[in-house]
Amino acid sequence: MALRPPGLRPRNPAGPAGPSAASSSLSLPSSSLAPRLPAVLAVVVTHDGRRWLGECLRSIDRQIYPVMDVVVVDDCSPAGPGEAPLQSVAGAALGRRRHTVLRTPSTFGFGGAVNWALDRLRPDAELLLFIHDDVALDPDSVELMVRRMCLDPGTAIVGPKVVSWDEPALLEEVGWSTDRFGHGYHGLEEGERDSGQRDRAREVFHVTSTCMLVRRTVFYRLNGWDTKMRAFCEDLDLCWRARLAGHSVEVAPAARVRHVAALTHRFRRVPWGPTRYLLRRNRFRAVAKNSSAVRLLWLVPQLLLLALVEMAGYLVVRQPRAALQVLGALGWNLAALPSILPARRRAQRARKISDGSLRRFTVPASIRMRSFVARRSDRFEGAWGHRMRAVLTGARTPVRIGSRVLPAVALIGLLMALGLRDSLLAPPVSVGELLPFPEGATTMFQAFAQRGSGLGPTGVAPPALLILGVFPVLALGAAALAQKLLVVCLGLTAAVGAYRLTAAWAAEGRAGRFGAYAAALAYTIGPVGYAGLRAGRLGALVFGAAAPYVVGALVRLCGVPLPPRGAPSRSAPVPREMAGIALGCGVSAAFVPASLVLYAVVWSIAVLSGVLLGEGRAAGSRSRPVEVAAAVGGIAAGWGLLLPWSAAWLSPGEPLFRLLEGPASLTYRAAFSGQGAASVLLADLPAGASLMGPTLVIGGVAAVAVTRGPQRKLALFLWACLGAIGLTVALWASGWAPPLVASPVEGGVLAALAWAVLTGLAVGGALEGLSQTGRRAIAAAALLTLLAAFAAASVAPPLVRGAYSPGTVQPKAVGPVDDIAALLGSQVKREGAGKILWVGGQAELGPSLLHPPGYLRLTGAQGPVLSDVFPSGGAGRRVARLVASVEAGGTDRAGRDLAPWDVRFIVVAGSGDAGGDRVGAWLSQRDLAVVRAEPEYLLLANAGVPPGPRP
Amino acid sequence: MRIVHLKEAFFVSLTLALAASGLAVDMRSRRPASAGVEAATSTGPGARFLERSVFCPGARGRRVSRTLSVHTSHSQEVRVAARPWNESPAPVDGKMLWLPGADRQAVNVVGSGARVTAASVVGWPQSSRAGGRDAAAPGGAGASGCSPVASDRWYFPLGASSAGWDERIMILNPFPDEAVARVTFAAERGPKAGDTHEVAVPARKSVQVEINRMTLPVLSLAATVTVRRGRVVAWKTVFLSHGPKRSPHRLANLKGRLRADEPATGGALFSLGATDTSAQWYFPDAGAGPGRSTTLALMNPAGEPATATVSLLGRRAIAQPPGLVDVTVPAGGSTFIPLKAPEARRGRVRSFSAVVASTGGVELVAERSMSYSTDELRGVASEIGATVPSRRWSLAPAATRPDADDVIVLNPGPQDAVVDLEVFRPSRRGLTPSRLQGLVVEAGSRRTIAVARGGRAPSVVVVRSSAPVVAERRAYSPGYRDVASVMGEPLPLGTD
């Protein structure tokens, strides 16, 4: 609603010097201004603000400034029950002022309502005072603002000092600065008290429409408020346009107003959308209209990037609606371009100063960001805490912070720090699959995106690179920190999952809670954590972290009898459970593809449990076949999430092919020798520290004995899972079926979870039994004592020794990587990075699917890093064929043939029975120069590669 | 309730059944722990032949001619490049490539698609006296196989540093990093301490070491080339002066007396060194008597004395003369053994083969030289022996236009061998003349087979035998008035 030019007929026949004709007989306090007082028209816009409107109008009435009329614009407020008409409210409050009340036909927003009202009134007052309805002015505010305005003809807008309505000693704003993106910055401390420290009148970038005095002529020249904005940032826009037109905006802190900030504090609704959406939308619009074209060229990409980062951040904290709001704000501006462009043209046409002139009123983004973070941190913590609560309990209803899982997480974190202390403060480890991250925050993403070798496709990039790539980003590119973050996050995720799973199954109350603690402990620092960390089994650790969530969802969907709870999570929607299963399966299978098979085994046992152990379905409950199908559908969806990589699992060189048919399949099978059903049933798969197995077996057996009702059925279900997994492992170990996982550690993840939960159920049941009398209490006490003793004896020594650190199984045996990296460091600096081909010497700590028994490996110049763990598909096979040809004597120009992969150096292991022949074959290559020959390795430089560009 | 209990009992039974099944599977099958470990050392899938080089020596001297013969026994098309002459691979049409008049620098003959064998046939004109170092070369002809490997050591048992004996060792470094070679000598009494010379061989270059400039005159001197850094290939060239009987060339008479039947003849010896010791050495071609003499040089690089027995195998006669039984070779030293014609029932056997066998458990290196001065053959030739009999041999040409071109086949085994010869001439498919098929070589005997007479085109001969044999080739170049010999190269079975 554009503002039309006003009419010229004066509305105040008494003239500027005298009181208004409609004023009451009450005498007004005298003003100290010069004889000719500019007329002020106060425009009060109200919308659902009856609570404060009266006070507001009375404060206006009490103003000592004499020449002021008042317009109350009702922006289509909803009529409250029993509310007096607005005219009577205004009449009662504005006894001494000429006033009128207008009501907009629909809700226009502050700016739109003002424009509409002025368009109807066509005032001729020199000054317009815009006021919100939740503002109360000090008696001299208007006079002081007018005085400020009159001091400088260039001043177009003046604002007061705004303080809190309830606590006038608290400052809210004294003028605003902004950054280049339009974010406001008031420069006040949180909770800053008014001691006169901000009372210097000065020029500012903008003042808010809370209370704003504007020259009428300027206001009309600027075409009034931007009514498209509806709410938020219109004042920024108006002040910005005024500045561009060469006017100044000032703050007169001597003038003080109290403000409720009803909209900000959500004392009233915003009818046009969420605040976040409106703020961003209008901010983008203001920037788009008022920035110069040159500035806009580099501002727009930054704005888009910031918006993307913001959306990503909201997704991380699981607030997708907020992310959608940001996206919506962008989209609105795109759709509103037809209105932005003409408005921009007007603003730019009226421009009299450059953007650079405004720099003194702007703040760098960093300062604003600090202030923003400081202000938002408590809100973020609140949001995160809220989210954590929701995660932990699976409940939509809020739970108090200080949640029950936190002590367990803290204890586990402490124990992890104790057990991993050797590696937490050390450089990144390089053990098994647990290799250092490459330097750079996005290198893993690049490794995912750039899988080519210059010789055509190298196969589909494993999605695990994307999952792992999050950690360097979180660590801001610090590779060492990223690895530690990875390990800690996996451990804590596993702990939380095991706690949550057991807490849902265990008895209610403290007993069940402590049982869940025990399960979390047993799972995290039990066999999987122990064997997985020591051998660097990244796949097993990720599988272990995801397993509790997937198993929990499978159990809920397949009707395994659960203890009755009132929590609404019991009846989570099927699609949500299915999505959870899919996500968990996807994450697991990205590292251990055959985890889907193991989940399917658990699913089948869960279905049987639901049929045989489940109670009758309640009327109106979901159909079981649907849930069962949804569960298996979730597993299939997990496979689908990994497409197209998962579709190629059986292709040569890909994970399952390597297990089933590749030359390394024998090695994988050999890893299961000595294992079998007995290992699973004795909790020795994977092998934990001594006495871990017996501890878990005691807990597992006790779980059946001490539990009752649904807990016992769950214990039986878990035992059935152990039986099924034991049979599966027996088939793999015996050779009747090829193993689908690379190592016993991965194969034992679900078994370890079952043992941990059984132990938790046993602890919970025993604790419940303590409250009984007689033999049951004695037995419970004995069981708890036995479990505690065994647990302490099994876990304490390795923790104290720090034996959980990767590489404590045996010293890392992938070759003298450090020596070579140091030797090559200077050469890399001279000649460029290139790659290193490692041949032989892969003394694996057991075979691994991610890090196959890898006769050869292609790494960067800094040695094996995590992105090298994942085989490179077709190119890798070509390299393997070439290496085979070299070692079979089929070529003596390996350097030239390795040049397409930018292989600058070759490290040949010289140890072992085959070492001598291998070394001889590489020494016969005519285009490889010997750099260093040691008993353990031979380092060759590739003379067949032209020197690369210097780094 | 009863149904509930039954269901629960059934579930428990199912659980127990699963566990029992697993345990039963455990009990029935036990896999050895070591199975599959070998896979960790597997070289991976799909090894195939891409290309390999054989290293061929250069030839120094004015107007020296050097020709390369290249042969492959594979039936599919194989391409060969001789680098640095010719980078573009050419098909080996007819399975033999003859590259005459090529540059005289060392060459990599690269076979793409299959292994190739190559040999170098060199002729030094007798009258080249244009000054410079090479002007002293008296002339002759020689042939030597090209080496498929580079090694960190090369042995040359036969040598001397006396006047009239101009020995040179060519060391080729085909790799991109510099090699440092060390030349050491061994005499009859052992290693010549203090006589060590280091030679830097630049990357992809060759150097020639003149033995006479390195050490004092010694009549019998074995040389060893070892590398402190890198890998090299080494050949030996020896120019023996033509001249009167008082020629210092007295290979057959270490005591200094010239024997009446010693041929006083010159020529060139050209041979590839040995990279390793062996317990057995086979020399199909040997002889003694009017107009011919044979000398064996044995070298013992080990740190303890070695003993060897030399057996002489003639046609239907095997002899181990007492002087050739348990011949002692000092540690780190060498010894020269002149061979006499063994006595047989029908008189002396002039042509025989020699087999050197180490009897003390210490392995040796053996080289044989022959000197001819007959109506048919003149000149000198030497070769390192063969170490292993084989059923297939590839014999490179020993001369470009030989007057007499013979293949000598030794059958050291216990059963008769039937040999067939296939002849490959340049740009032609292999020929199997009937006269060269089905030839019987009796057990423990040898047979000389005339391949060509009268200046025929050079050829590669492939010998196929029903039993493991050793084959050598000998040819006489009338233009250089010198005989040359080249030991065969064993071929793996089934390569056609």
Coordinates of C-alpha atoms in Angstrom, one line a residue, chain A residues 605 608-609 611-614 663-664 666-667 669-670 673-679 681 712-713 716-717 719-720 723-724 726-727 730-736 853 855 877 880-893 896-897 914 918 922-930 940 943, chain B residues 3-4 6-12 14-26 28-55 83 87 108-112 115 148-150 174-178 204 229-231:
Chain A
I605 CA 14.2 -64.0 15.5
L608 CA 9.3 -65.5 15.8
S609 CA 9.5 -63.9 19.2
V611 CA 4.5 -64.6 17.3
L612 CA 5.5 -67.0 20.0
L613 CA 6.1 -64.8 23.0
G614 CA 4.0 -61.8 22.1
P663 CA 41.9 -64.0 -3.9
A664 CA 41.7 -62.7 -0.4
L666 CA 40.8 -67.4 1.8
T667 CA 42.3 -65.0 4.2
R669 CA 37.8 -67.4 5.9
A670 CA 41.0 -68.2 7.7
S673 CA 39.2 -70.5 12.1
G674 CA 38.9 -71.3 15.8
Q675 CA 35.6 -69.5 16.0
G676 CA 32.2 -70.9 15.9
A677 CA 28.9 -71.1 17.8
A678 CA 30.8 -71.9 21.0
S679 CA 32.7 -68.6 20.7
L681 CA 27.7 -68.7 23.2
R712 CA 12.2 -62.7 30.8
K713 CA 10.7 -62.9 27.3
L716 CA 14.7 -65.4 25.8
F717 CA 14.6 -63.3 22.6
W719 CA 19.3 -65.8 23.8
A720 CA 17.6 -66.9 20.6
G723 CA 21.8 -69.0 19.1
A724 CA 21.1 -67.7 15.6
G726 CA 26.2 -68.6 16.8
L727 CA 24.8 -70.9 14.1
A730 CA 29.6 -71.7 12.9
L731 CA 28.6 -72.0 9.3
W732 CA 31.2 -69.4 8.3
A733 CA 33.9 -70.9 10.4
S734 CA 33.3 -74.4 9.2
G735 CA 33.4 -73.4 5.6
W736 CA 29.9 -74.5 4.9
P853 CA 44.6 -58.0 3.1
Y855 CA 48.8 -56.8 -0.9
R877 CA 42.1 -53.6 -10.1
A880 CA 46.7 -54.9 -9.0
R881 CA 47.0 -56.5 -12.4
L882 CA 50.0 -54.3 -13.2
V883 CA 51.7 -55.2 -9.9
A884 CA 51.0 -58.9 -10.6
S885 CA 52.6 -58.5 -14.0
V886 CA 55.6 -56.9 -12.4
E887 CA 56.1 -59.6 -9.9
A888 CA 55.5 -62.3 -12.4
G889 CA 58.2 -60.8 -14.6
G890 CA 55.8 -59.6 -17.2
T891 CA 57.1 -56.1 -17.4
D892 CA 60.2 -54.1 -16.5
R893 CA 58.7 -50.7 -17.1
R896 CA 55.8 -45.8 -17.0
D897 CA 52.7 -48.0 -16.4
A914 CA 58.2 -63.8 -0.5
R918 CA 59.3 -59.5 -4.7
W922 CA 60.8 -54.5 -8.5
L923 CA 64.5 -54.0 -8.7
S924 CA 64.5 -55.2 -12.3
Q925 CA 62.2 -52.3 -13.4
R926 CA 64.1 -50.1 -15.7
D927 CA 62.4 -46.9 -14.8
L928 CA 62.4 -47.1 -11.1
A929 CA 65.4 -45.7 -9.2
V930 CA 66.4 -46.9 -5.8
L940 CA 61.8 -46.7 -5.3
A943 CA 61.5 -42.0 -13.1
Chain B
I3 CA -1.1 -72.0 25.2
V4 CA 1.2 -69.2 26.2
L6 CA 3.5 -73.9 25.3
K7 CA 4.5 -71.2 23.0
E8 CA 7.2 -70.1 25.4
A9 CA 8.4 -73.6 25.7
F10 CA 8.5 -74.0 22.0
F11 CA 10.5 -70.8 21.7
V12 CA 13.0 -72.0 24.3
L14 CA 13.9 -73.3 19.3
T15 CA 16.6 -71.3 21.0
L16 CA 18.2 -74.5 22.3
A17 CA 18.0 -76.0 18.9
L18 CA 19.8 -73.1 17.3
A19 CA 22.5 -73.3 19.8
A20 CA 22.9 -77.0 19.5
S21 CA 23.0 -76.8 15.7
G22 CA 25.8 -74.3 15.9
L23 CA 27.7 -76.4 18.3
A24 CA 27.2 -79.4 16.1
V25 CA 28.5 -77.6 13.1
D26 CA 31.5 -76.6 15.2
R28 CA 31.8 -81.6 12.6
S29 CA 34.1 -79.2 10.7
R30 CA 37.4 -78.0 11.9
R31 CA 39.4 -75.9 9.5
P32 CA 43.2 -75.7 9.8
A33 CA 44.3 -72.4 11.1
S34 CA 46.8 -71.8 8.4
A35 CA 44.4 -72.2 5.5
G36 CA 44.2 -69.2 3.4
V37 CA 47.1 -67.4 4.9
E38 CA 49.0 -67.8 1.7
A39 CA 46.4 -65.6 0.0
A40 CA 47.9 -62.7 1.8
T41 CA 51.0 -63.0 -0.3
S42 CA 49.1 -63.5 -3.5
T43 CA 50.2 -61.2 -6.2
G44 CA 46.6 -60.5 -7.2
P45 CA 44.6 -61.3 -10.2
G46 CA 45.4 -61.3 -13.8
A47 CA 49.2 -61.2 -14.1
R48 CA 50.0 -61.0 -17.8
F49 CA 52.9 -60.3 -19.9
L50 CA 53.2 -56.7 -21.0
E51 CA 56.8 -56.1 -22.1
R52 CA 60.2 -56.8 -21.0
S53 CA 63.6 -55.9 -22.2
V54 CA 66.7 -57.7 -22.8
F55 CA 69.9 -55.7 -22.5
R83 CA 65.6 -48.6 -27.8
E87 CA 61.1 -46.5 -30.2
N108 CA 67.3 -52.4 -24.8
V109 CA 65.4 -54.8 -27.0
V110 CA 61.9 -54.6 -25.7
G111 CA 59.5 -57.4 -26.5
S112 CA 55.8 -56.5 -26.1
R115 CA 59.4 -62.6 -24.0
P148 CA 67.2 -60.4 -19.6
V149 CA 68.3 -59.3 -16.1
A150 CA 70.5 -56.8 -14.4
P174 CA 69.9 -49.5 -17.8
F175 CA 68.3 -47.9 -14.8
P176 CA 67.5 -44.3 -14.0
D177 CA 69.8 -44.0 -11.1
E178 CA 73.5 -44.0 -11.1
R204 CA 71.2 -45.5 -18.8
R229 CA 74.7 -49.2 -5.7
G230 CA 72.2 -50.1 -8.4
R231 CA 72.2 -53.0 -10.8

